[in-house]
Each structure stands twice: as C-alpha cells, then as structure tokens.
Amino acid sequence: MSFLDDFLVRAALAGLGLALAAAPLGCFVVWRRMSYFGDATAHASILGVALALGFDVSVFAGVLTTALIMATTVSTLAGRGYAMDTLLGVLAHSALALGLVAVSFLDGIRIDLMSYLFGDILAVSRIDLLLIWGGGLSVLGLLCWRWSALLTTTLNPDLAYAAGLNPKREQLVLTLTLAVVVAVAIKVVGVLLIAAMLIVPAATARNFANTPERMAIAAALTGSFAVLSGLHVSFVTDSPTGPTIVSIAACLFVVASAVGAGLRKTR
C-alpha cells in the first residue's frame, strides 16, 4: 500500500505544494499592493470552471486559461485611464457573476460549487498532486530566475529602466505567474480563499524579515505551518479544511503583528 493512498497525506502534500509557491509570490503581491489583482484572477476562475465543464475539458486547463486571460487583460488596461482598484473591481465581480450564471446553465452536469468556492483539499487525487507540484515548481523556478529583475522593478521602476529592464514586461511575468498559482490553488483552498493564502503568510513574515529573500522564505514556512496545522485542527474538530487553514494563517498574522509591534517598541 502506497503512502499516497492516505487522503491526509495527499492533502498535506497538496497544501505544502501550494504554500511553497504562493507565499513567495505573495511577497510581490504585498510589495506591489496587488491584493485586488489576486481576487480578480481568482474570481475569474469560476468562469473557467463553468466553461471547462460545458466544453468537457480539464477543469485545470479551463481555470488556467481564464486566469491567464484575466491577467493579460488587467496588464493591458492598466495605465490607460482606468483606476486600478476600479478596473479590478469591475472585472472581478463581472467574471464571478458570469461564472455563476454559466454554472446554472450546465444541465445534466453535477457540480459541487462549494468545493470550488472554498476548496476540497481532502479530495485531492494523485493527478491533482502532479498538477499542483508541477505548477508550484514552475512558479518557484520562474521566481528564482526573474528574482532580481522583479525585485528591482518593484522597488524602483526608474532604476529598472536604467538597468535595461522593462517594468511592464516584469509586471506581465508576475501576473501570468499569479494566474498559474490560482489555477493550482482552486482545488486546495477554493476561489474565495486563494488571495488569503497569497497575502496572509507574506504579511506575517513581513513583521520579522529584514531582507526580501528572508521574507520569501519566512512566508513559505508560515504558509506551510498554516496548512499542516489547519489540516490537523480540521480533522480533530470536523471543520471545513480550506477555511480552517486560512484561519490558522490569520491567527499567525495577529500573533506576529503583536510580537513585531512589541519588538519595535523595545528598540
């Protein structure tokens, strides 16, 4: 009997694969103040689910395609006379509404909408694990490859231009990477909680890390701890797993913020 036959082992591996990719990427989301972008891309994934089921294709492929379209649309329209928060609000809620309407027209197809909204990590299969870790490692590889360029364009676009970098290109790389994470995460924590797994571990790590690299590592460790702790608490208390993981991450943020504030007062 393989250890992957245990659904809790598969759930833990899926959560760790997501945390290791989402948390470092979430650092850039925090630094660039792109939390709304994460929501917009995640909400668009419901439309991807509906289209995938309607055309009988892979849900992962449908979500990834829709998320990529949303990412490129936002990157294209940004800076063309639209306020970013307004643009993201319109696109996010429009995509979510269209997705929910499209789901209602799927006659003869049974769909557990709650599992896509809040995740169903305990139902992760071996194929899901392959997709999650494949997508997660691809994201990590891309972040490592473009780390210096992404960091430079995040800190100072003018300095990036002087160094021969194109901030818009790096922004597109970041948004496309975010789309991949959304497609990977939908099975684990669901549409409504993806942004939380991007932002909360990174915001928690920010209280202690004094370099970007340390913040990314601390965010990944925080996200991993939240996943494993959330799985344990969910199993013991029979609470919904995805929301429990995010709740643990939120508690870590509160504790880290309090400890960080205390340390700053003593300096």
Tab-separated table of C-alpha atoms in Angstrom:
chain	number	residue	atom	x	y	z
A	1	MET	CA	0.000	0.000	0.000
A	2	SER	CA	1.469	3.356	-1.061
A	3	PHE	CA	1.622	6.204	1.444
A	4	LEU	CA	-0.167	8.322	-1.191
A	5	ASP	CA	-3.250	6.156	-0.655
A	6	ASP	CA	-3.858	8.077	2.589
A	7	PHE	CA	-6.053	11.074	1.784
A	8	LEU	CA	-4.497	13.102	4.618
A	9	VAL	CA	-1.024	12.574	3.156
A	10	ARG	CA	-2.241	13.711	-0.254
A	11	ALA	CA	-3.926	16.726	1.340
A	12	ALA	CA	-0.761	17.669	3.239
A	13	LEU	CA	1.402	17.364	0.128
A	14	ALA	CA	-1.080	19.427	-1.889
A	15	GLY	CA	-1.177	22.147	0.741
A	16	LEU	CA	2.609	22.255	1.026
A	17	GLY	CA	2.958	22.467	-2.753
A	18	LEU	CA	0.604	25.438	-2.796
A	19	ALA	CA	2.206	27.183	0.193
A	20	LEU	CA	5.744	26.895	-1.175
A	21	ALA	CA	4.701	28.587	-4.418
A	22	ALA	CA	2.025	31.026	-3.233
A	23	ALA	CA	3.832	32.513	-0.236
A	24	PRO	CA	6.958	33.824	-2.060
A	25	LEU	CA	4.769	35.109	-4.879
A	26	GLY	CA	2.567	36.720	-2.249
A	27	CYS	CA	5.544	38.808	-1.143
A	28	PHE	CA	5.461	40.588	-4.501
A	29	VAL	CA	1.681	40.951	-4.185
A	30	VAL	CA	2.218	42.687	-0.818
A	31	TRP	CA	5.130	44.825	-2.003
A	32	ARG	CA	3.268	45.952	-5.128
A	33	ARG	CA	-0.086	46.304	-3.309
A	34	MET	CA	-1.740	43.901	-5.768
A	35	SER	CA	-4.142	42.160	-3.392
A	36	TYR	CA	-7.119	43.157	-5.540
A	37	PHE	CA	-5.436	41.557	-8.519
A	38	GLY	CA	-5.307	38.225	-6.723
A	39	ASP	CA	-9.027	38.468	-6.015
A	40	ALA	CA	-9.836	39.365	-9.618
A	41	THR	CA	-7.870	36.460	-11.035
A	42	ALA	CA	-9.342	34.041	-8.510
A	43	HIS	CA	-12.921	35.139	-9.146
A	44	ALA	CA	-12.422	34.685	-12.874
A	45	SER	CA	-11.556	31.045	-12.280
A	46	ILE	CA	-15.216	30.189	-11.562
A	47	LEU	CA	-15.977	31.182	-15.152
A	48	GLY	CA	-13.128	28.877	-16.185
A	49	VAL	CA	-14.694	26.004	-14.241
A	50	ALA	CA	-18.060	26.549	-15.945
A	51	LEU	CA	-16.508	26.731	-19.426
A	52	ALA	CA	-14.376	23.637	-18.789
A	53	LEU	CA	-17.395	21.592	-17.698
A	54	GLY	CA	-19.512	22.942	-20.527
A	55	PHE	CA	-16.960	22.013	-23.193
A	56	ASP	CA	-15.906	18.790	-21.418
A	57	VAL	CA	-12.258	19.709	-20.979
A	58	SER	CA	-9.931	19.643	-17.987
A	59	VAL	CA	-11.014	21.981	-15.185
A	60	PHE	CA	-7.366	22.868	-14.585
A	61	ALA	CA	-6.979	23.858	-18.248
A	62	GLY	CA	-10.173	25.923	-18.159
A	63	VAL	CA	-9.214	27.735	-14.960
A	64	LEU	CA	-5.662	28.369	-16.153
A	65	THR	CA	-6.863	29.744	-19.498
A	66	THR	CA	-9.406	32.062	-17.881
A	67	ALA	CA	-6.915	33.235	-15.262
A	68	LEU	CA	-4.318	33.956	-17.956
A	69	ILE	CA	-6.879	35.943	-19.969
A	70	MET	CA	-7.797	37.944	-16.867
A	71	ALA	CA	-4.128	38.562	-16.082
A	72	THR	CA	-3.279	39.793	-19.573
A	73	THR	CA	-6.445	41.912	-19.726
A	74	VAL	CA	-5.584	43.682	-16.474
A	75	SER	CA	-1.972	44.220	-17.542
A	76	THR	CA	-3.111	45.613	-20.910
A	77	LEU	CA	-5.726	48.003	-19.491
A	78	ALA	CA	-3.614	49.184	-16.553
A	79	GLY	CA	-2.344	52.713	-17.043
A	80	ARG	CA	-4.787	53.527	-19.838
A	81	GLY	CA	-7.014	55.915	-17.950
A	82	TYR	CA	-8.535	53.343	-15.602
A	83	ALA	CA	-8.062	53.473	-11.851
A	84	MET	CA	-6.598	50.081	-10.946
A	85	ASP	CA	-8.907	49.368	-7.997
A	86	THR	CA	-11.967	50.283	-10.086
A	87	LEU	CA	-10.806	48.171	-13.021
A	88	LEU	CA	-10.117	45.144	-10.846
A	89	GLY	CA	-13.425	45.521	-9.028
A	90	VAL	CA	-15.375	45.584	-12.291
A	91	LEU	CA	-13.510	42.644	-13.820
A	92	ALA	CA	-13.514	40.508	-10.665
A	93	HIS	CA	-17.216	40.765	-9.911
A	94	SER	CA	-18.224	40.562	-13.557
A	95	ALA	CA	-16.223	37.373	-14.073
A	96	LEU	CA	-17.588	35.811	-10.880
A	97	ALA	CA	-21.177	36.699	-11.810
A	98	LEU	CA	-20.754	35.354	-15.363
A	99	GLY	CA	-19.255	32.165	-13.956
A	100	LEU	CA	-22.136	31.595	-11.534
A	101	VAL	CA	-24.677	32.263	-14.303
A	102	ALA	CA	-22.836	29.880	-16.649
A	103	VAL	CA	-22.825	27.154	-13.986
A	104	SER	CA	-26.615	27.447	-13.678
A	105	PHE	CA	-26.970	26.522	-17.376
A	106	LEU	CA	-24.979	23.281	-17.097
A	107	ASP	CA	-27.864	20.843	-17.425
A	108	GLY	CA	-27.067	17.245	-16.634
A	109	ILE	CA	-23.739	18.104	-15.004
A	110	ARG	CA	-23.460	17.778	-11.257
A	111	ILE	CA	-21.121	20.338	-9.761
A	112	ASP	CA	-20.244	20.927	-6.134
A	113	LEU	CA	-19.926	24.692	-6.274
A	114	MET	CA	-18.889	24.912	-2.623
A	115	SER	CA	-15.773	22.839	-3.316
A	116	TYR	CA	-14.665	25.364	-5.941
A	117	LEU	CA	-15.523	28.357	-3.767
A	118	PHE	CA	-13.879	27.091	-0.566
A	119	GLY	CA	-11.698	24.243	-1.794
A	120	ASP	CA	-11.783	20.494	-1.196
A	121	ILE	CA	-8.237	19.608	-0.229
A	122	LEU	CA	-9.275	16.258	1.260
A	123	ALA	CA	-10.435	15.111	-2.191
A	124	VAL	CA	-7.087	15.756	-3.890
A	125	SER	CA	-6.096	12.907	-6.203
A	126	ARG	CA	-2.667	11.801	-7.432
A	127	ILE	CA	-3.251	13.628	-10.708
A	128	ASP	CA	-4.132	16.765	-8.737
A	129	LEU	CA	-0.890	16.374	-6.794
A	130	LEU	CA	1.051	16.168	-10.047
A	131	LEU	CA	-0.593	19.359	-11.327
A	132	ILE	CA	-0.130	21.207	-8.016
A	133	TRP	CA	3.538	20.344	-7.629
A	134	GLY	CA	4.233	20.778	-11.335
A	135	GLY	CA	2.654	24.231	-11.302
A	136	GLY	CA	4.221	25.125	-7.952
A	137	LEU	CA	7.748	24.153	-9.006
A	138	SER	CA	7.292	26.045	-12.281
A	139	VAL	CA	6.317	29.165	-10.333
A	140	LEU	CA	9.271	28.791	-7.962
A	141	GLY	CA	11.630	28.276	-10.882
A	142	LEU	CA	10.344	31.375	-12.635
A	143	LEU	CA	10.591	33.460	-9.462
A	144	CYS	CA	14.187	32.333	-8.881
A	145	TRP	CA	15.079	33.080	-12.489
A	146	ARG	CA	13.490	36.541	-12.529
A	147	TRP	CA	14.000	37.378	-8.832
A	148	SER	CA	16.495	40.185	-9.312
A	149	ALA	CA	14.548	41.783	-12.179
A	150	LEU	CA	11.214	41.512	-10.386
A	151	LEU	CA	12.677	42.944	-7.201
A	152	THR	CA	14.343	45.856	-8.983
A	153	THR	CA	11.196	46.818	-10.897
A	154	THR	CA	9.159	46.517	-7.693
A	155	LEU	CA	11.451	48.760	-5.648
A	156	ASN	CA	12.240	51.421	-8.247
A	157	PRO	CA	10.935	51.412	-11.860
A	158	ASP	CA	13.314	54.253	-12.792
A	159	LEU	CA	16.296	52.241	-11.564
A	160	ALA	CA	14.970	49.272	-13.528
A	161	TYR	CA	14.892	51.334	-16.741
A	162	ALA	CA	18.469	52.452	-16.059
A	163	ALA	CA	19.490	48.811	-15.645
A	164	GLY	CA	17.940	47.916	-19.011
A	165	LEU	CA	14.865	46.228	-17.556
A	166	ASN	CA	11.318	46.638	-18.793
A	167	PRO	CA	8.959	47.099	-15.789
A	168	LYS	CA	5.879	46.314	-17.887
A	169	ARG	CA	7.384	43.030	-19.029
A	170	GLU	CA	8.214	42.081	-15.445
A	171	GLN	CA	4.688	43.050	-14.404
A	172	LEU	CA	3.326	40.703	-17.082
A	173	VAL	CA	5.602	37.893	-15.866
A	174	LEU	CA	4.296	38.403	-12.348
A	175	THR	CA	0.640	38.447	-13.377
A	176	LEU	CA	0.993	35.316	-15.518
A	177	THR	CA	2.729	33.550	-12.629
A	178	LEU	CA	-0.126	34.583	-10.368
A	179	ALA	CA	-2.586	33.061	-12.835
A	180	VAL	CA	-0.756	29.723	-12.608
A	181	VAL	CA	-0.932	29.790	-8.795
A	182	VAL	CA	-4.675	30.491	-8.939
A	183	ALA	CA	-5.212	27.503	-11.237
A	184	VAL	CA	-3.171	25.310	-8.901
A	185	ALA	CA	-4.833	26.572	-5.722
A	186	ILE	CA	-8.503	26.240	-6.650
A	187	LYS	CA	-8.613	22.565	-5.658
A	188	VAL	CA	-6.899	23.225	-2.329
A	189	VAL	CA	-8.460	26.354	-0.832
A	190	GLY	CA	-11.016	27.453	-3.425
A	191	VAL	CA	-11.709	30.708	-5.221
A	192	LEU	CA	-12.658	32.794	-2.197
A	193	LEU	CA	-9.578	31.883	-0.142
A	194	ILE	CA	-6.793	31.929	-2.737
A	195	ALA	CA	-5.969	35.596	-2.185
A	196	ALA	CA	-5.693	34.948	1.557
A	197	MET	CA	-3.035	32.262	1.050
A	198	LEU	CA	-1.119	34.679	-1.144
A	199	ILE	CA	-1.277	37.668	1.186
A	200	VAL	CA	-1.534	36.473	4.810
A	201	PRO	CA	1.710	34.417	5.043
A	202	ALA	CA	3.643	37.202	3.305
A	203	ALA	CA	2.137	39.853	5.593
A	204	THR	CA	3.000	37.683	8.611
A	205	ALA	CA	6.620	37.237	7.514
A	206	ARG	CA	6.973	40.981	6.951
A	207	ASN	CA	6.950	41.554	10.710
A	208	PHE	CA	10.300	39.815	11.174
A	209	ALA	CA	12.205	39.571	7.893
A	210	ASN	CA	14.759	42.289	7.165
A	211	THR	CA	15.564	41.290	3.581
A	212	PRO	CA	13.315	40.313	0.632
A	213	GLU	CA	14.832	36.837	0.463
A	214	ARG	CA	14.267	36.171	4.155
A	215	MET	CA	10.712	37.408	3.861
A	216	ALA	CA	10.023	34.994	0.991
A	217	ILE	CA	11.470	32.060	2.955
A	218	ALA	CA	9.602	33.036	6.134
A	219	ALA	CA	6.366	33.380	4.148
A	220	ALA	CA	6.788	29.888	2.695
A	221	LEU	CA	7.421	28.445	6.178
A	222	THR	CA	4.429	30.320	7.602
A	223	GLY	CA	2.156	29.090	4.827
A	224	SER	CA	3.394	25.510	5.265
A	225	PHE	CA	2.808	25.634	9.023
A	226	ALA	CA	-0.710	27.021	8.462
A	227	VAL	CA	-1.501	24.185	6.050
A	228	LEU	CA	-0.329	21.395	8.350
A	229	SER	CA	-1.880	22.956	11.457
A	230	GLY	CA	-5.126	23.666	9.625
A	231	LEU	CA	-5.354	20.064	8.428
A	232	HIS	CA	-4.858	18.791	11.981
A	233	VAL	CA	-7.406	21.173	13.505
A	234	SER	CA	-9.898	20.424	10.740
A	235	PHE	CA	-9.508	16.672	11.258
A	236	VAL	CA	-9.932	16.954	15.033
A	237	THR	CA	-12.848	19.416	15.028
A	238	ASP	CA	-14.502	18.334	11.751
A	239	SER	CA	-14.408	21.916	10.460
A	240	PRO	CA	-14.115	22.879	6.749
A	241	THR	CA	-10.470	22.410	5.830
A	242	GLY	CA	-9.799	25.345	3.483
A	243	PRO	CA	-11.283	27.995	5.784
A	244	THR	CA	-9.541	26.394	8.770
A	245	ILE	CA	-6.147	26.681	7.065
A	246	VAL	CA	-6.757	30.350	6.314
A	247	SER	CA	-7.986	30.927	9.889
A	248	ILE	CA	-4.751	29.467	11.261
A	249	ALA	CA	-2.782	31.733	8.919
A	250	ALA	CA	-4.810	34.723	10.148
A	251	CYS	CA	-4.076	33.814	13.784
A	252	LEU	CA	-0.362	33.634	12.962
A	253	PHE	CA	-0.595	37.101	11.422
A	254	VAL	CA	-2.240	38.534	14.546
A	255	VAL	CA	0.395	36.991	16.821
A	256	ALA	CA	3.259	38.069	14.543
A	257	SER	CA	1.904	41.617	14.349
A	258	ALA	CA	1.624	41.860	18.136
A	259	VAL	CA	5.118	40.443	18.698
A	260	GLY	CA	6.560	42.623	15.950
A	261	ALA	CA	4.992	45.748	17.444
A	262	GLY	CA	6.417	44.845	20.852
A	263	LEU	CA	9.888	44.346	19.426
A	264	ARG	CA	9.766	47.695	17.641
A	265	LYS	CA	8.863	49.477	20.896
A	266	THR	CA	11.849	47.998	22.692
A	267	ARG	CA	14.354	49.246	20.109
